Coordinates of C-alpha atoms in Angstrom, one line a residue:
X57 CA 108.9 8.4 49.4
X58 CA 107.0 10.4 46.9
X59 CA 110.2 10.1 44.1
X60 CA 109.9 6.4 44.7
X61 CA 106.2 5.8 44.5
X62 CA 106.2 7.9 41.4
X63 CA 109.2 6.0 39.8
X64 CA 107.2 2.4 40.9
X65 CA 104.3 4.2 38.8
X66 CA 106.0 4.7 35.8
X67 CA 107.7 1.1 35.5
X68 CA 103.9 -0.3 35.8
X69 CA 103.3 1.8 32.9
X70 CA 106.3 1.5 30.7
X71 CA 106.7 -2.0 31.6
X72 CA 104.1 -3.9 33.6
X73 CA 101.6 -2.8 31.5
X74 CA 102.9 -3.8 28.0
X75 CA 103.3 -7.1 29.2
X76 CA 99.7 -7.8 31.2
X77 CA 98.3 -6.6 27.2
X78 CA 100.6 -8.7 25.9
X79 CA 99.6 -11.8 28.3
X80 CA 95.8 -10.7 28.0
X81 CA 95.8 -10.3 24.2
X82 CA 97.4 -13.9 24.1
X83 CA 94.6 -15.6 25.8
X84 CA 92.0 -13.5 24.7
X85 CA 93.4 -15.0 21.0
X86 CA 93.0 -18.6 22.4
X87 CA 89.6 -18.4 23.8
X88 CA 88.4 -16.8 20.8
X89 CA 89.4 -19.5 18.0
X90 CA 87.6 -22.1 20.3
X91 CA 84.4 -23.0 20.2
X92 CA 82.2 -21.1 22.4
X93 CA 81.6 -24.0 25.0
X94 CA 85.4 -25.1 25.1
X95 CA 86.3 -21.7 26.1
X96 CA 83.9 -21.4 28.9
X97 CA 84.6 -24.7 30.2
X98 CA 88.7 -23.6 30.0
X99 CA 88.1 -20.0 31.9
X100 CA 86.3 -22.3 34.3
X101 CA 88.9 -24.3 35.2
X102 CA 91.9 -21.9 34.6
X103 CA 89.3 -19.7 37.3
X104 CA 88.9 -22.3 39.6
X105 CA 92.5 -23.8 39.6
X106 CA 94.5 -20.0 39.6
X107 CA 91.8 -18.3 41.8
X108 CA 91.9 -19.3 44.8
X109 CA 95.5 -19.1 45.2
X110 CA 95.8 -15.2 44.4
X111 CA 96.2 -12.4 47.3
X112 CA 92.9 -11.0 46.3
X113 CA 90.8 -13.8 47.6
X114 CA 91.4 -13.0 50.8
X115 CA 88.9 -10.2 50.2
X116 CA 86.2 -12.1 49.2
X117 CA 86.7 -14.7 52.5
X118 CA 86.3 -11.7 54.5
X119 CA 83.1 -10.3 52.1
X120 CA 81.6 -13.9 52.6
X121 CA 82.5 -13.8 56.1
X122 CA 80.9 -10.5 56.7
X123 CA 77.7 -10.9 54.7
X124 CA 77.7 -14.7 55.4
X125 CA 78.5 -15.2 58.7
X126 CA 75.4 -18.1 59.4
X127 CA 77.3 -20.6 56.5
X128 CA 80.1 -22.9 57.6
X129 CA 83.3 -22.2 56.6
X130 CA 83.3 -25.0 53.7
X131 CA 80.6 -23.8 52.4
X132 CA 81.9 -20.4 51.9
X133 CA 85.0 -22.6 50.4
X134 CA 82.6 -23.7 48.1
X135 CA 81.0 -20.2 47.1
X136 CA 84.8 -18.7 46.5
X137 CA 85.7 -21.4 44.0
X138 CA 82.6 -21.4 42.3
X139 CA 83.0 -17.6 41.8
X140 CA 86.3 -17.9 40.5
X141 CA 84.7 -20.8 38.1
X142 CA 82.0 -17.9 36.9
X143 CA 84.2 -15.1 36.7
X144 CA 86.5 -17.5 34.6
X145 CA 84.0 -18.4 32.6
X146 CA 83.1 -14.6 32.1
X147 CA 86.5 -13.9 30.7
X148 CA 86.9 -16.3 28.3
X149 CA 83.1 -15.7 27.1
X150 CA 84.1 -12.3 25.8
X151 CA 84.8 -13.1 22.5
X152 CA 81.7 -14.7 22.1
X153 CA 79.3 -12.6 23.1
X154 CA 77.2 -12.4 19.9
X155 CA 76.9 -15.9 20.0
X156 CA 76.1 -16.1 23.7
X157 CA 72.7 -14.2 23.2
X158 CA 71.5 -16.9 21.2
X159 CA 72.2 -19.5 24.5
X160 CA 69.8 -16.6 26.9
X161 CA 66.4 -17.4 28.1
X162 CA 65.2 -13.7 28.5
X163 CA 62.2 -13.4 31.0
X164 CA 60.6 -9.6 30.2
X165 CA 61.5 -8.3 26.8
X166 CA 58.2 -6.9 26.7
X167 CA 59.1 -4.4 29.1
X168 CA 62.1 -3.6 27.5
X169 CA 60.1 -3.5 23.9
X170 CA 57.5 -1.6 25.8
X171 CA 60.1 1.4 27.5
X172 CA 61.5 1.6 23.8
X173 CA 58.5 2.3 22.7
X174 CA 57.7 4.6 25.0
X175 CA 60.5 6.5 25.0
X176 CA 60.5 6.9 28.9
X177 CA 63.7 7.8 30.4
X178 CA 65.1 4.7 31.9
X179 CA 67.6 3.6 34.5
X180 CA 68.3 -0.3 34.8
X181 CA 70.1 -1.5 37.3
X182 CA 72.2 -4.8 37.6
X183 CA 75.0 -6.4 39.3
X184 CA 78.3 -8.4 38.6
X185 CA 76.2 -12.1 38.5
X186 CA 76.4 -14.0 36.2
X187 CA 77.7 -13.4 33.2
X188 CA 76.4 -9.5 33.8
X189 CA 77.4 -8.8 29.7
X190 CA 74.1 -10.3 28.6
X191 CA 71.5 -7.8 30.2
X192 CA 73.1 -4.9 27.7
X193 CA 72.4 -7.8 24.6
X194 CA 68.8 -8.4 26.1
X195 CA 68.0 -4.5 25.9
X196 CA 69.8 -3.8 22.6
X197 CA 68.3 -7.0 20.4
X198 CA 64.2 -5.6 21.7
X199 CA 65.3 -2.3 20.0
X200 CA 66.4 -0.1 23.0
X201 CA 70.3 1.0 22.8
X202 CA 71.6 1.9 26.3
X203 CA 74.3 3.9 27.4
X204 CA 76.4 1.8 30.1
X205 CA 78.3 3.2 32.8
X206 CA 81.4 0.9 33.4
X207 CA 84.8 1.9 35.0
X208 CA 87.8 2.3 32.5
X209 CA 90.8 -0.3 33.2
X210 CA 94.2 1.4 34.4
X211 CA 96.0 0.0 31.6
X212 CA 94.8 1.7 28.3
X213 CA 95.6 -1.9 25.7
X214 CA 93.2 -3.5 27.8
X215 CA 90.8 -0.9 27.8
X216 CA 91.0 -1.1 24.1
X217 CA 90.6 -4.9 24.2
X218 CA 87.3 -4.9 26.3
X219 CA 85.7 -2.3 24.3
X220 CA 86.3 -3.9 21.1
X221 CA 84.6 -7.3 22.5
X222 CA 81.5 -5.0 23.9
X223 CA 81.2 -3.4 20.3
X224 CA 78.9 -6.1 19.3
X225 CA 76.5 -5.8 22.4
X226 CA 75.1 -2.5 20.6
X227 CA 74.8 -0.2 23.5
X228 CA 77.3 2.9 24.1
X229 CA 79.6 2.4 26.9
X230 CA 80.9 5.7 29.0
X231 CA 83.3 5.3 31.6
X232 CA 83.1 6.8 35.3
X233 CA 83.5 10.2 36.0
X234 CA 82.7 13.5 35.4
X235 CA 82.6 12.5 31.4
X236 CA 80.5 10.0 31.8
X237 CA 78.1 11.4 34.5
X238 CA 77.4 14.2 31.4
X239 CA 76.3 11.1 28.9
X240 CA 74.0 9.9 31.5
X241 CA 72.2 12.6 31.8
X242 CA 72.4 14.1 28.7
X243 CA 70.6 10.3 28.0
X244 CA 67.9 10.9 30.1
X245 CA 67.5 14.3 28.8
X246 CA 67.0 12.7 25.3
X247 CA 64.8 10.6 27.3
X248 CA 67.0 7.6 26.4
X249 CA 68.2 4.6 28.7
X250 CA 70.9 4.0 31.1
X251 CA 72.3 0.6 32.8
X252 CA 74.3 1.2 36.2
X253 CA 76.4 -1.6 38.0
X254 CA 74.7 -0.9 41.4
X255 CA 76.9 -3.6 43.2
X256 CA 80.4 -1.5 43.8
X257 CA 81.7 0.3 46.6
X258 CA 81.7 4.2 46.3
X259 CA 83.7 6.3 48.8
X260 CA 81.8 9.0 48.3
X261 CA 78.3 7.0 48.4
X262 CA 75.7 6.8 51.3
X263 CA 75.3 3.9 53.9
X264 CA 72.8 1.6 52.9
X265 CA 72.5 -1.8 54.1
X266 CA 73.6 -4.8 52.2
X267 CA 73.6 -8.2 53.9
X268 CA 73.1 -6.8 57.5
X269 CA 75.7 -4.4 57.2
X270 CA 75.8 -0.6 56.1
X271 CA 78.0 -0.6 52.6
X272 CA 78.5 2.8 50.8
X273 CA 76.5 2.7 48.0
X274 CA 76.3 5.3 44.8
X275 CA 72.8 7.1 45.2
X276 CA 73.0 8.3 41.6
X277 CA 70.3 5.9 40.3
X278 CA 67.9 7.5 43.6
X279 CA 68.9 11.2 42.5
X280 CA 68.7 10.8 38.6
X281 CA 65.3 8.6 38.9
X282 CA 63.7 11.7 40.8
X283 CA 65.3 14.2 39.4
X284 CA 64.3 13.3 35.7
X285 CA 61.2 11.0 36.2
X286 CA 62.7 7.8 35.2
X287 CA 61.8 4.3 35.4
X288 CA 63.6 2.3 37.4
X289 CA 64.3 -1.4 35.8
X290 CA 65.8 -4.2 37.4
X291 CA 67.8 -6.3 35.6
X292 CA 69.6 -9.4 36.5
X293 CA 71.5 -12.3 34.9
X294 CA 71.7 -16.2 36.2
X295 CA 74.3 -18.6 34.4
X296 CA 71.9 -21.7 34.1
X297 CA 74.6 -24.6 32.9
X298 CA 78.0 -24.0 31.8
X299 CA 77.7 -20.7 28.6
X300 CA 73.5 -20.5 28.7
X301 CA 71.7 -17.9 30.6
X302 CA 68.8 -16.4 32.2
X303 CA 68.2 -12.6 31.6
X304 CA 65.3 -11.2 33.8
X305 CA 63.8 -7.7 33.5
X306 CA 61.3 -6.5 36.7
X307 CA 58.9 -4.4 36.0
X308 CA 59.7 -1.0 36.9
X309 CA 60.4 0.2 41.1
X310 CA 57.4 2.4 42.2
X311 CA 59.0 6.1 42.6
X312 CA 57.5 6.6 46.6
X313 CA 57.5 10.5 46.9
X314 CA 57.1 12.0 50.2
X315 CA 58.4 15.3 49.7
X316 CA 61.5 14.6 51.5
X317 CA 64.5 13.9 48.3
X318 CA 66.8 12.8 50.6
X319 CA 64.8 10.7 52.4
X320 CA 63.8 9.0 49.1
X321 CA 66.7 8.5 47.5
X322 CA 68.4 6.6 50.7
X323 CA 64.6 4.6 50.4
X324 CA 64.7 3.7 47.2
X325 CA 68.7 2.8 47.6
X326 CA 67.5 0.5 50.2
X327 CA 64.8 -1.2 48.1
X328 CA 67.5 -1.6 45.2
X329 CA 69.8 -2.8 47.7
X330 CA 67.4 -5.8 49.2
X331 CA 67.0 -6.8 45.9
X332 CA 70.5 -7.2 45.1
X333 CA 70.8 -9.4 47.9
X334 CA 68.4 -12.0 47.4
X335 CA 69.6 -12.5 44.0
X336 CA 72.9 -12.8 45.8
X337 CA 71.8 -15.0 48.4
X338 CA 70.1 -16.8 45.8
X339 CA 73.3 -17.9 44.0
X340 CA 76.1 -16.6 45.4
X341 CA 79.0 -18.2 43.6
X342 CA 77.8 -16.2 40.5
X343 CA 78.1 -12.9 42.0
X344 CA 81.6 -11.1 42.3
X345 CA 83.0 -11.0 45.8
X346 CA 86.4 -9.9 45.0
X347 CA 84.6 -5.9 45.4
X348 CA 85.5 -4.1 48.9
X349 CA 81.8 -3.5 49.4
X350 CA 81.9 -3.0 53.2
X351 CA 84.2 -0.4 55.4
X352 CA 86.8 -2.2 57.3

């Protein structure tokens, strides 16, 4: 069994992989020689059309069924296919990302110009809505570079491929891990800025609730935020109408200390948690529900 699973591994690697680059390096090509609001409207509908179809929704009818158990069963229809419309869209947007900043309403970049300034040590926190790219633009044209925690792709071409569209956002990207956890704090230490995806499921994390239900949840913003005296900044991104935006930065989370560091890192996990679900809730076929957020 262990011969065979290590044999399936290396024809992914020697073979499957070449050719998903291969595939994703072609489209990438198309969507970037066309004009930023054809190649939107084309992920759209290559999203919507392919989407639904693959294995992987299947998930995301059981996360909308889980979180969303009050909506009827076409509505949540309607949620999944608008997701795969966004996340389309997302894809296809990559190559455009300088130009996308210039389509972003941005509500807060005096707080962002104002932390800069500062030079408080900063954690901002988002979540896969919209198209989640833009908050790292909004932070990085006020004059405040960010170091970015995102999780490395399997298959090192595409890796490569993703990291050259980010290069224009301005911000350094680190990915997950023990690496990366050494740049955030080494950040923070600098008293520099850092961006977390707070929306993903970690094995390792605490409950917290999400949607009614307890979902494990990283507690490294909660830990850091004490730990070093940070701000905590919450950042959030709305598509508006097909490639324009809506980049909102909160002012920063009061730090509650009670004496207790356990206790207030599972509180403030829980406050950071509420507000990712009413943006959620607020519109959620832009938010990613392919992630297994809840234990099954």
């Amino acid at each position: 069994m262990a011969n065979r699973s290590e044999s399936a591994r290396r024809r992914r690697r020697y073979l499957g992989y070449p050719l998903e680059a291969a595939f994703l390096y072609l489209i990438y090509g198309i969507f970037m020689v066309l004009p930023l609001d054809t190649a939107s409207a084309l992920g759209g509908w290559i999203g919507r059309t392919v989407g639904p179809r693959l294995g992987t929704s299947r998930k995301a009818r059981r996360n909308l069924e889980r979180a969303m158990p009050e909506l009827p069963a076409e509505r949540r229809e309607e949620i999944l296919l608008g997701m795969w419309d966004n996340l389309g869209r997302v894809m296809a947007e990559y190559p455009h990302l300088d130009e996308i900043w210039e389509r972003t309403e941005m509500i807060g970049a005096e707080i962002v110009r104002g932390i800069a300034a500062s030079k408080t040590p900063t954690l901002f926190f988002s979540a896969h809505t919209g198209n989640w790219e833009v908050g790292l633009l909004g932070a990085a044209r006020n004059g405040l570079p960010v170091t970015a925690v995102y999780r490395r792709p399997n298959n090192p071409a595409v890796s490569w491929l993703i990291n050259k569209a980010r290069s224009v956002i301005g911000s350094r990207m680190v990915p997950k891990g023990r690496d990366g956890a050494r740049e955030v704090v080494a950040t923070l230490r600098k008293q520099g800025a850092v961006c977390i995806m707070i929306d993903q499921k970690m094995n390792d994390g605490i409950p917290v609730p999400f949607f009614g239900r307890d979902a494990m949840t990283a507690p490294a913003i909660g830990q850091l935020a004490f730990k070093y005296d940070c701000a905590v900044v919450p950042v959030f991104v709305e598509r508006l109408e097909g490639a324009h935006f809506r980049l909102t930065i909160s002012p920063p989370l009061e730090l509650n200390k009670s004496g207790d560091r356990n206790a207030d890192v599972r509180a403030l996990m829980v406050r950071i948690n509420e507000m990712v679900e009413s943006r959620v809730r607020a519109r959620p076929e832009q938010w990613l529900w392919l992630h297994r957020r809840w234990p099954d």
